[in-house]
PDB file of C-alpha atoms in Angstrom:
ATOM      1  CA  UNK A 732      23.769  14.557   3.824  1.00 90.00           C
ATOM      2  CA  UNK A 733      25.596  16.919   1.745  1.00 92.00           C
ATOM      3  CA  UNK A 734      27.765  16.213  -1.405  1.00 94.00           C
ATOM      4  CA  UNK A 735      30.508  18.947  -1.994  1.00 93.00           C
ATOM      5  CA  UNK A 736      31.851  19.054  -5.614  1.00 88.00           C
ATOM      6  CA  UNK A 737      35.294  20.611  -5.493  1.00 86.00           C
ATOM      7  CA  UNK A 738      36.751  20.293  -9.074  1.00 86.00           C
ATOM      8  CA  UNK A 739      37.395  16.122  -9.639  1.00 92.00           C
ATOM      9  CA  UNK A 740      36.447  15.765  -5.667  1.00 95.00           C
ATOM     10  CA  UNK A 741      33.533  15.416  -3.781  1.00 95.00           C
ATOM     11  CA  UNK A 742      33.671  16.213  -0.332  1.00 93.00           C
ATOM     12  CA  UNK A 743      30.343  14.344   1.748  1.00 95.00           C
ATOM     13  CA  UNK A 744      28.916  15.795   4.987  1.00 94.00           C
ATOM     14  CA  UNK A 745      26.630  14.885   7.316  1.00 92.00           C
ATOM     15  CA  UNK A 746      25.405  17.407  10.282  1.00 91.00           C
ATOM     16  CA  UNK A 747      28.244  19.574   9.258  1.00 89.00           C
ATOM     17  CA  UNK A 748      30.782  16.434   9.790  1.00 92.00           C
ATOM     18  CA  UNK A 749      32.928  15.013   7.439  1.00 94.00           C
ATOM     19  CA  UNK A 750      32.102  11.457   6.527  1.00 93.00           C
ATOM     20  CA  UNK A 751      34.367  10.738   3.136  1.00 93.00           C
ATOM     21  CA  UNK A 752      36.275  12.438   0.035  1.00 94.00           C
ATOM     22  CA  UNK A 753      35.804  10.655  -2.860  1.00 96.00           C
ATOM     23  CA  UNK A 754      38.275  11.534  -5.831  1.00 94.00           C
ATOM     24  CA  UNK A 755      35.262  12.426  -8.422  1.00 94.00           C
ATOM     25  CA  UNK A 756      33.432  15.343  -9.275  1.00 92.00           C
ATOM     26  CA  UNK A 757      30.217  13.294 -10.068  1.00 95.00           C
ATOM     27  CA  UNK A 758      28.623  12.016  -6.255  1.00 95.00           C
ATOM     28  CA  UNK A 759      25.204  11.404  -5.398  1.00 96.00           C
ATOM     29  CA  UNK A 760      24.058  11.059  -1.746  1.00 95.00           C
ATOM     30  CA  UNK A 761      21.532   8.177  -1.815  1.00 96.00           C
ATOM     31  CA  UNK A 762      19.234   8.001   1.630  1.00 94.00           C
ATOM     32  CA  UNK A 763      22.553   6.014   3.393  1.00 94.00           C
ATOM     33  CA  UNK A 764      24.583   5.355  -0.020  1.00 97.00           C
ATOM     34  CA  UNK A 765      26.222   6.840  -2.249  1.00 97.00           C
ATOM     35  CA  UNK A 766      26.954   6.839  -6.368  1.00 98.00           C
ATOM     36  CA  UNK A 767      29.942   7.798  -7.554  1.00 97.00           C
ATOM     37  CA  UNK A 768      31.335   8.179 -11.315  1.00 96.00           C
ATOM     38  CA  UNK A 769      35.148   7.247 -10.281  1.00 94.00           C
ATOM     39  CA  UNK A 770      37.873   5.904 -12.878  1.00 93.00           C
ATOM     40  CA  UNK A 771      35.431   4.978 -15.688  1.00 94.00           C
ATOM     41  CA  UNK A 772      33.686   2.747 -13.119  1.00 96.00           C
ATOM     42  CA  UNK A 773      29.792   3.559 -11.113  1.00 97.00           C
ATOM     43  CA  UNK A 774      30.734   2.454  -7.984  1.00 97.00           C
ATOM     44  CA  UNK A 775      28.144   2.297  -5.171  1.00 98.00           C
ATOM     45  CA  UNK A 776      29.644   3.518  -2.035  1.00 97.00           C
ATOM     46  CA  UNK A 777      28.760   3.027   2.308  1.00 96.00           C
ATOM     47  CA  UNK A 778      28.785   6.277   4.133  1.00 94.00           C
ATOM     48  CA  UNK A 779      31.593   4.535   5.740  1.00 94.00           C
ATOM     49  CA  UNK A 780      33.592   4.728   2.290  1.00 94.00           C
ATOM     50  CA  UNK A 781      33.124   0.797   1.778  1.00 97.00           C
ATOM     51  CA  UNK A 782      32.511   0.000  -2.040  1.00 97.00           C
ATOM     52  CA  UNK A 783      29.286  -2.431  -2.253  1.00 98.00           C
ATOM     53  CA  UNK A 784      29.390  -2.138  -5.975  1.00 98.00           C
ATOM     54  CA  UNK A 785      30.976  -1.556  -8.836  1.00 97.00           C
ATOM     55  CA  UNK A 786      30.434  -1.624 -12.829  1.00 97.00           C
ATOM     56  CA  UNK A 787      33.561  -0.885 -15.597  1.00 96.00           C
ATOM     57  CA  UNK A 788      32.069   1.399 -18.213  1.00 91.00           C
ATOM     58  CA  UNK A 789      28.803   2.882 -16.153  1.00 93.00           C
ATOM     59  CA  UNK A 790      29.640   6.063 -15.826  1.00 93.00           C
ATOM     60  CA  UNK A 791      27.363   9.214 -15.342  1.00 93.00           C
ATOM     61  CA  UNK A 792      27.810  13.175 -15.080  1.00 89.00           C
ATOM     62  CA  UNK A 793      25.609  16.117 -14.875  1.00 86.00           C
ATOM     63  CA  UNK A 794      24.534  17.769 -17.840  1.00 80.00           C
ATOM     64  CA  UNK A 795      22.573  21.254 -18.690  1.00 70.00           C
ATOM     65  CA  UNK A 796      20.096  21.913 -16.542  1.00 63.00           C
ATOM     66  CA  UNK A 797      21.684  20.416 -13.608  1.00 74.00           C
ATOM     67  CA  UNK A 798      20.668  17.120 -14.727  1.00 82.00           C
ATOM     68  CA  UNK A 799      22.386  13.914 -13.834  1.00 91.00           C
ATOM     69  CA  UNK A 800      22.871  11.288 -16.629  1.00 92.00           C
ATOM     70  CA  UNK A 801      21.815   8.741 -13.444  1.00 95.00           C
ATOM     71  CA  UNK A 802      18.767   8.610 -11.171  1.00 96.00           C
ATOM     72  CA  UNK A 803      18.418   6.268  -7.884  1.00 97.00           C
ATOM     73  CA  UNK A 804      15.543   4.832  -6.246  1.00 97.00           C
ATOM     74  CA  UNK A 805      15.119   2.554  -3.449  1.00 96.00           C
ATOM     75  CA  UNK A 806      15.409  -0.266  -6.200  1.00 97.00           C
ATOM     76  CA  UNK A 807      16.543   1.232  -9.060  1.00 98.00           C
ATOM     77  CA  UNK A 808      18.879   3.066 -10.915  1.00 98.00           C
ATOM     78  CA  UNK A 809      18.190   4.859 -14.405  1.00 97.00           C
ATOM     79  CA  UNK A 810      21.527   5.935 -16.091  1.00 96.00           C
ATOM     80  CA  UNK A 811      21.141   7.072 -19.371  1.00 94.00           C
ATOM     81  CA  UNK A 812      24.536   7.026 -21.881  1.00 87.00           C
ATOM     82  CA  UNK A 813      23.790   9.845 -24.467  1.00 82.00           C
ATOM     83  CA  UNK A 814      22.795   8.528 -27.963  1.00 79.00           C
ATOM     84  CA  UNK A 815      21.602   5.458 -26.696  1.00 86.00           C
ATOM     85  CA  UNK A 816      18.379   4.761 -24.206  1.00 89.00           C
ATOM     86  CA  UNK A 817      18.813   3.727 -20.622  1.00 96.00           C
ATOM     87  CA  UNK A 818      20.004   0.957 -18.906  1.00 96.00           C
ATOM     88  CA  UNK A 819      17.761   0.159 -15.245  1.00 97.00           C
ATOM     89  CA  UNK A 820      20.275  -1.378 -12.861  1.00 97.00           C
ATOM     90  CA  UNK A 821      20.067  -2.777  -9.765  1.00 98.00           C
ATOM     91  CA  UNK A 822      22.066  -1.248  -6.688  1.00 98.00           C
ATOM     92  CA  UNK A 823      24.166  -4.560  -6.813  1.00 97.00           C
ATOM     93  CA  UNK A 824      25.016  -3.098 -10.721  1.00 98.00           C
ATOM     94  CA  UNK A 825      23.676  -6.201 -12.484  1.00 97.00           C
ATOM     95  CA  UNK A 826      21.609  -4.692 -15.536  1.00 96.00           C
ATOM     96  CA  UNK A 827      17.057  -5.747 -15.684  1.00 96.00           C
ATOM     97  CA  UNK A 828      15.900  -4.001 -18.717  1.00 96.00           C
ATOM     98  CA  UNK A 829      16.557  -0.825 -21.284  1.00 96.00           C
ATOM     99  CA  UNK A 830      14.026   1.926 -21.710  1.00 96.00           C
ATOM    100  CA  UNK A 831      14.381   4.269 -24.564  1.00 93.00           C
ATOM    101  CA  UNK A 832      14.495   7.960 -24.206  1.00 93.00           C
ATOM    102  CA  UNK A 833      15.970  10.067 -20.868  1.00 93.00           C
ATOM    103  CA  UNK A 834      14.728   9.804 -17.804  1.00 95.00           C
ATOM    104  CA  UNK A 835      13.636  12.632 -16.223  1.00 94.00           C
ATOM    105  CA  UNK A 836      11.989  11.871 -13.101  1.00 96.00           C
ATOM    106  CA  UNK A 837      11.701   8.967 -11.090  1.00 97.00           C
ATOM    107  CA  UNK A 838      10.629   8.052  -7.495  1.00 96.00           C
ATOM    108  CA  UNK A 839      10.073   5.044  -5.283  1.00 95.00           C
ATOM    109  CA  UNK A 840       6.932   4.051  -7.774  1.00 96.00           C
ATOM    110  CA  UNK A 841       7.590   5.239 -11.362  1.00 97.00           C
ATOM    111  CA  UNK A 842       9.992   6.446 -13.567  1.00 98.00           C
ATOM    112  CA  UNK A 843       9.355   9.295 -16.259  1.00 97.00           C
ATOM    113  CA  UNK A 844      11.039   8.809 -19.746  1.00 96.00           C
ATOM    114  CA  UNK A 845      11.169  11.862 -22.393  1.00 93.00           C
ATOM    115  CA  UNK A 846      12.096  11.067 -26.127  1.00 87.00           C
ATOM    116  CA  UNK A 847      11.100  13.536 -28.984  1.00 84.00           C
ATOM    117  CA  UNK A 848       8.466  15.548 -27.238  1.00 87.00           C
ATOM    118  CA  UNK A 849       6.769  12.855 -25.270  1.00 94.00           C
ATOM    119  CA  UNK A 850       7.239  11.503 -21.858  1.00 96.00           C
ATOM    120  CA  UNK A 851       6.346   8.014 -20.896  1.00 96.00           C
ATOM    121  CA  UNK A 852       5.555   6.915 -17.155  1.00 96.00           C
ATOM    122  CA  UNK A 853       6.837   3.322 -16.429  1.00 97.00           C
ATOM    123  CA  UNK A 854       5.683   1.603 -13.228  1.00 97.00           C
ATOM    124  CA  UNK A 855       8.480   0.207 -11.456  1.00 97.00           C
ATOM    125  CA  UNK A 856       6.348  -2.810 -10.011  1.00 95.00           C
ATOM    126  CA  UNK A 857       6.340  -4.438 -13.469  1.00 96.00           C
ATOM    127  CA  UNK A 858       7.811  -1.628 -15.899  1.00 97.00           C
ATOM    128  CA  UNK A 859       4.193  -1.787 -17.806  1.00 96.00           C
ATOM    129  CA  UNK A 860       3.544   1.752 -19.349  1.00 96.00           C
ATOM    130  CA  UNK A 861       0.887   3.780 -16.934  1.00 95.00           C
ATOM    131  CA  UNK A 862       0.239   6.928 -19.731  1.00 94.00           C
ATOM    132  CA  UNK A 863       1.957   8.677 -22.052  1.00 94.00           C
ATOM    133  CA  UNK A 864       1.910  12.512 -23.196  1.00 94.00           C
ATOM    134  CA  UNK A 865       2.989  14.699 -25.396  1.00 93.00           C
ATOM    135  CA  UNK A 866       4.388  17.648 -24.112  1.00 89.00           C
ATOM    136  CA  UNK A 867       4.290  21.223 -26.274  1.00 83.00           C
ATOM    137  CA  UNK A 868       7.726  22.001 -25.530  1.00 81.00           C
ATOM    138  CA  UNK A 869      11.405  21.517 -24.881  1.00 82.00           C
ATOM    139  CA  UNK A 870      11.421  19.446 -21.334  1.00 88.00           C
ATOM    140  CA  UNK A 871      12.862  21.531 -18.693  1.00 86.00           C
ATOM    141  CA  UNK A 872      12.182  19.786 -15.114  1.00 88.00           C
ATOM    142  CA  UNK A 873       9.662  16.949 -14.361  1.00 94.00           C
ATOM    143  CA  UNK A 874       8.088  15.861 -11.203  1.00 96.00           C
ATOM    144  CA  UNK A 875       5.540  13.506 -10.570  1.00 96.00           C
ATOM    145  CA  UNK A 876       3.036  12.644  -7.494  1.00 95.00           C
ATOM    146  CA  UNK A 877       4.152   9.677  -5.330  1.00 93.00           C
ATOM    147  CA  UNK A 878       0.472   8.104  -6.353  1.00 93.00           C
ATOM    148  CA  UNK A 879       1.422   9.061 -10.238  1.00 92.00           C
ATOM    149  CA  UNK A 880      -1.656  11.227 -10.209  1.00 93.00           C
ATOM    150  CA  UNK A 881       0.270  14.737 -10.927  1.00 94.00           C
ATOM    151  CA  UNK A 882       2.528  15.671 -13.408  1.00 95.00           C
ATOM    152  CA  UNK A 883       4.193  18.807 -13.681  1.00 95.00           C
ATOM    153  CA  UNK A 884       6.263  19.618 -16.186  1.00 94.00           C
ATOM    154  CA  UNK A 885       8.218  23.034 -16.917  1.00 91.00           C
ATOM    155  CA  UNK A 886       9.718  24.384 -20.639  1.00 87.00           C
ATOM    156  CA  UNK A 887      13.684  24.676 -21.234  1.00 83.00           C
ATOM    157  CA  UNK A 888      13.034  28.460 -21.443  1.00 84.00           C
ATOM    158  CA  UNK A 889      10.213  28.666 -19.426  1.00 84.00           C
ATOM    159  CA  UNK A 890       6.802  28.022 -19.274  1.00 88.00           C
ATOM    160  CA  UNK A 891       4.571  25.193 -16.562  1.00 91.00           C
ATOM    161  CA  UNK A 892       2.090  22.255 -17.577  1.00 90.00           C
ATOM    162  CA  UNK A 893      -0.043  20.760 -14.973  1.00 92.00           C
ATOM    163  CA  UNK A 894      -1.663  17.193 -15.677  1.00 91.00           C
ATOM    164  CA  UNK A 895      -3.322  15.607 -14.023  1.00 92.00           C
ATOM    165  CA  UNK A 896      -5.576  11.594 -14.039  1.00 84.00           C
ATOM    166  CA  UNK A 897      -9.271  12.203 -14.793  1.00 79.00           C
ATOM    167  CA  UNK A 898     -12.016   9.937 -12.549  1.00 63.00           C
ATOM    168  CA  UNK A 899     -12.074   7.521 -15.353  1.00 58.00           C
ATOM    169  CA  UNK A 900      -8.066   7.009 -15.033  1.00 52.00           C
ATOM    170  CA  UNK A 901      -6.845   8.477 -18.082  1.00 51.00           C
TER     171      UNK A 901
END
């Protein structure tokens, strides 16, 4: 699937078909969903253009880096509001928990949450902190292992740090 930002529209393809327009510059294509920052609302979207969800107030945008203020996982969403932390949502909208900071990477397993210099990794079977570690730099991109082995993170301006679990766990 392909999400086609066209000023305030998005324009979603799949196999070089078009399934939907949706009348917001902020879409993200989901596995076989879709999130959409429409009319000050998150709405959660079929490929058929059916709305399964929707939240006043929830929106999310991209911001520098190509960064999205929202990330989805299979159970999840992370959508962070600037100056405040983030709220973890369900994909029926209703609100579990906050974590502080931004999150910057999350998969199926764990989510990775950055405030002043540090990034936290949050299991997302329980949402029990897994490690923590302080980075020497202005966080540029983020990725993690599916087994939350691996970290790699990259500088604003630059720069790669590889971490990774020792034998004893740490």
């Amino acid at each position: 699937m392909v999400v086609l930002g066209i000023g305030d529209k998005s324009l979603v393809l799949k196999e070089g078909e078009k399934l939907l327009e949706i009348n917001s510059g902020s879409v993200i294509a989901y596995r076989d969903r879709l999130l959409a920052s429409e009319d000050g609302k998150l709405r959660v979207y079929s490929l058929s253009g059916k709305v399964l969800a929707e939240r006043e107030g929830y929106t999310f945008r991209m911001m520098t880096l190509m960064r999205w203020t929202l990330i989805p996982t299979a159970k999840y969403l992370f959508r962070y509001e600037p100056l405040e932390d983030t709220s973890v949502l369900t994909w029926n909208l209703s609100e579990v928990r906050t974590l502080f900071g931004f999150p910057y990477f999350a998969n199926d397993n764990f989510v990775i949450m950055g405030e002043e210099g540090t990034l936290h990794c949050y299991s997302l079977e329980d949402f029990h902190e897994v490690f923590s570690v302080d980075v020497p730099v202005d966080i540029g991109y983020v990725k993690l292992s599916n087994d939350g082995r691996i970290l790699l993170v990259s500088g604003e301006m630059g720069g790669f740090w590889f971490y990774r679990a020792t034998a004893s766990g740490g």
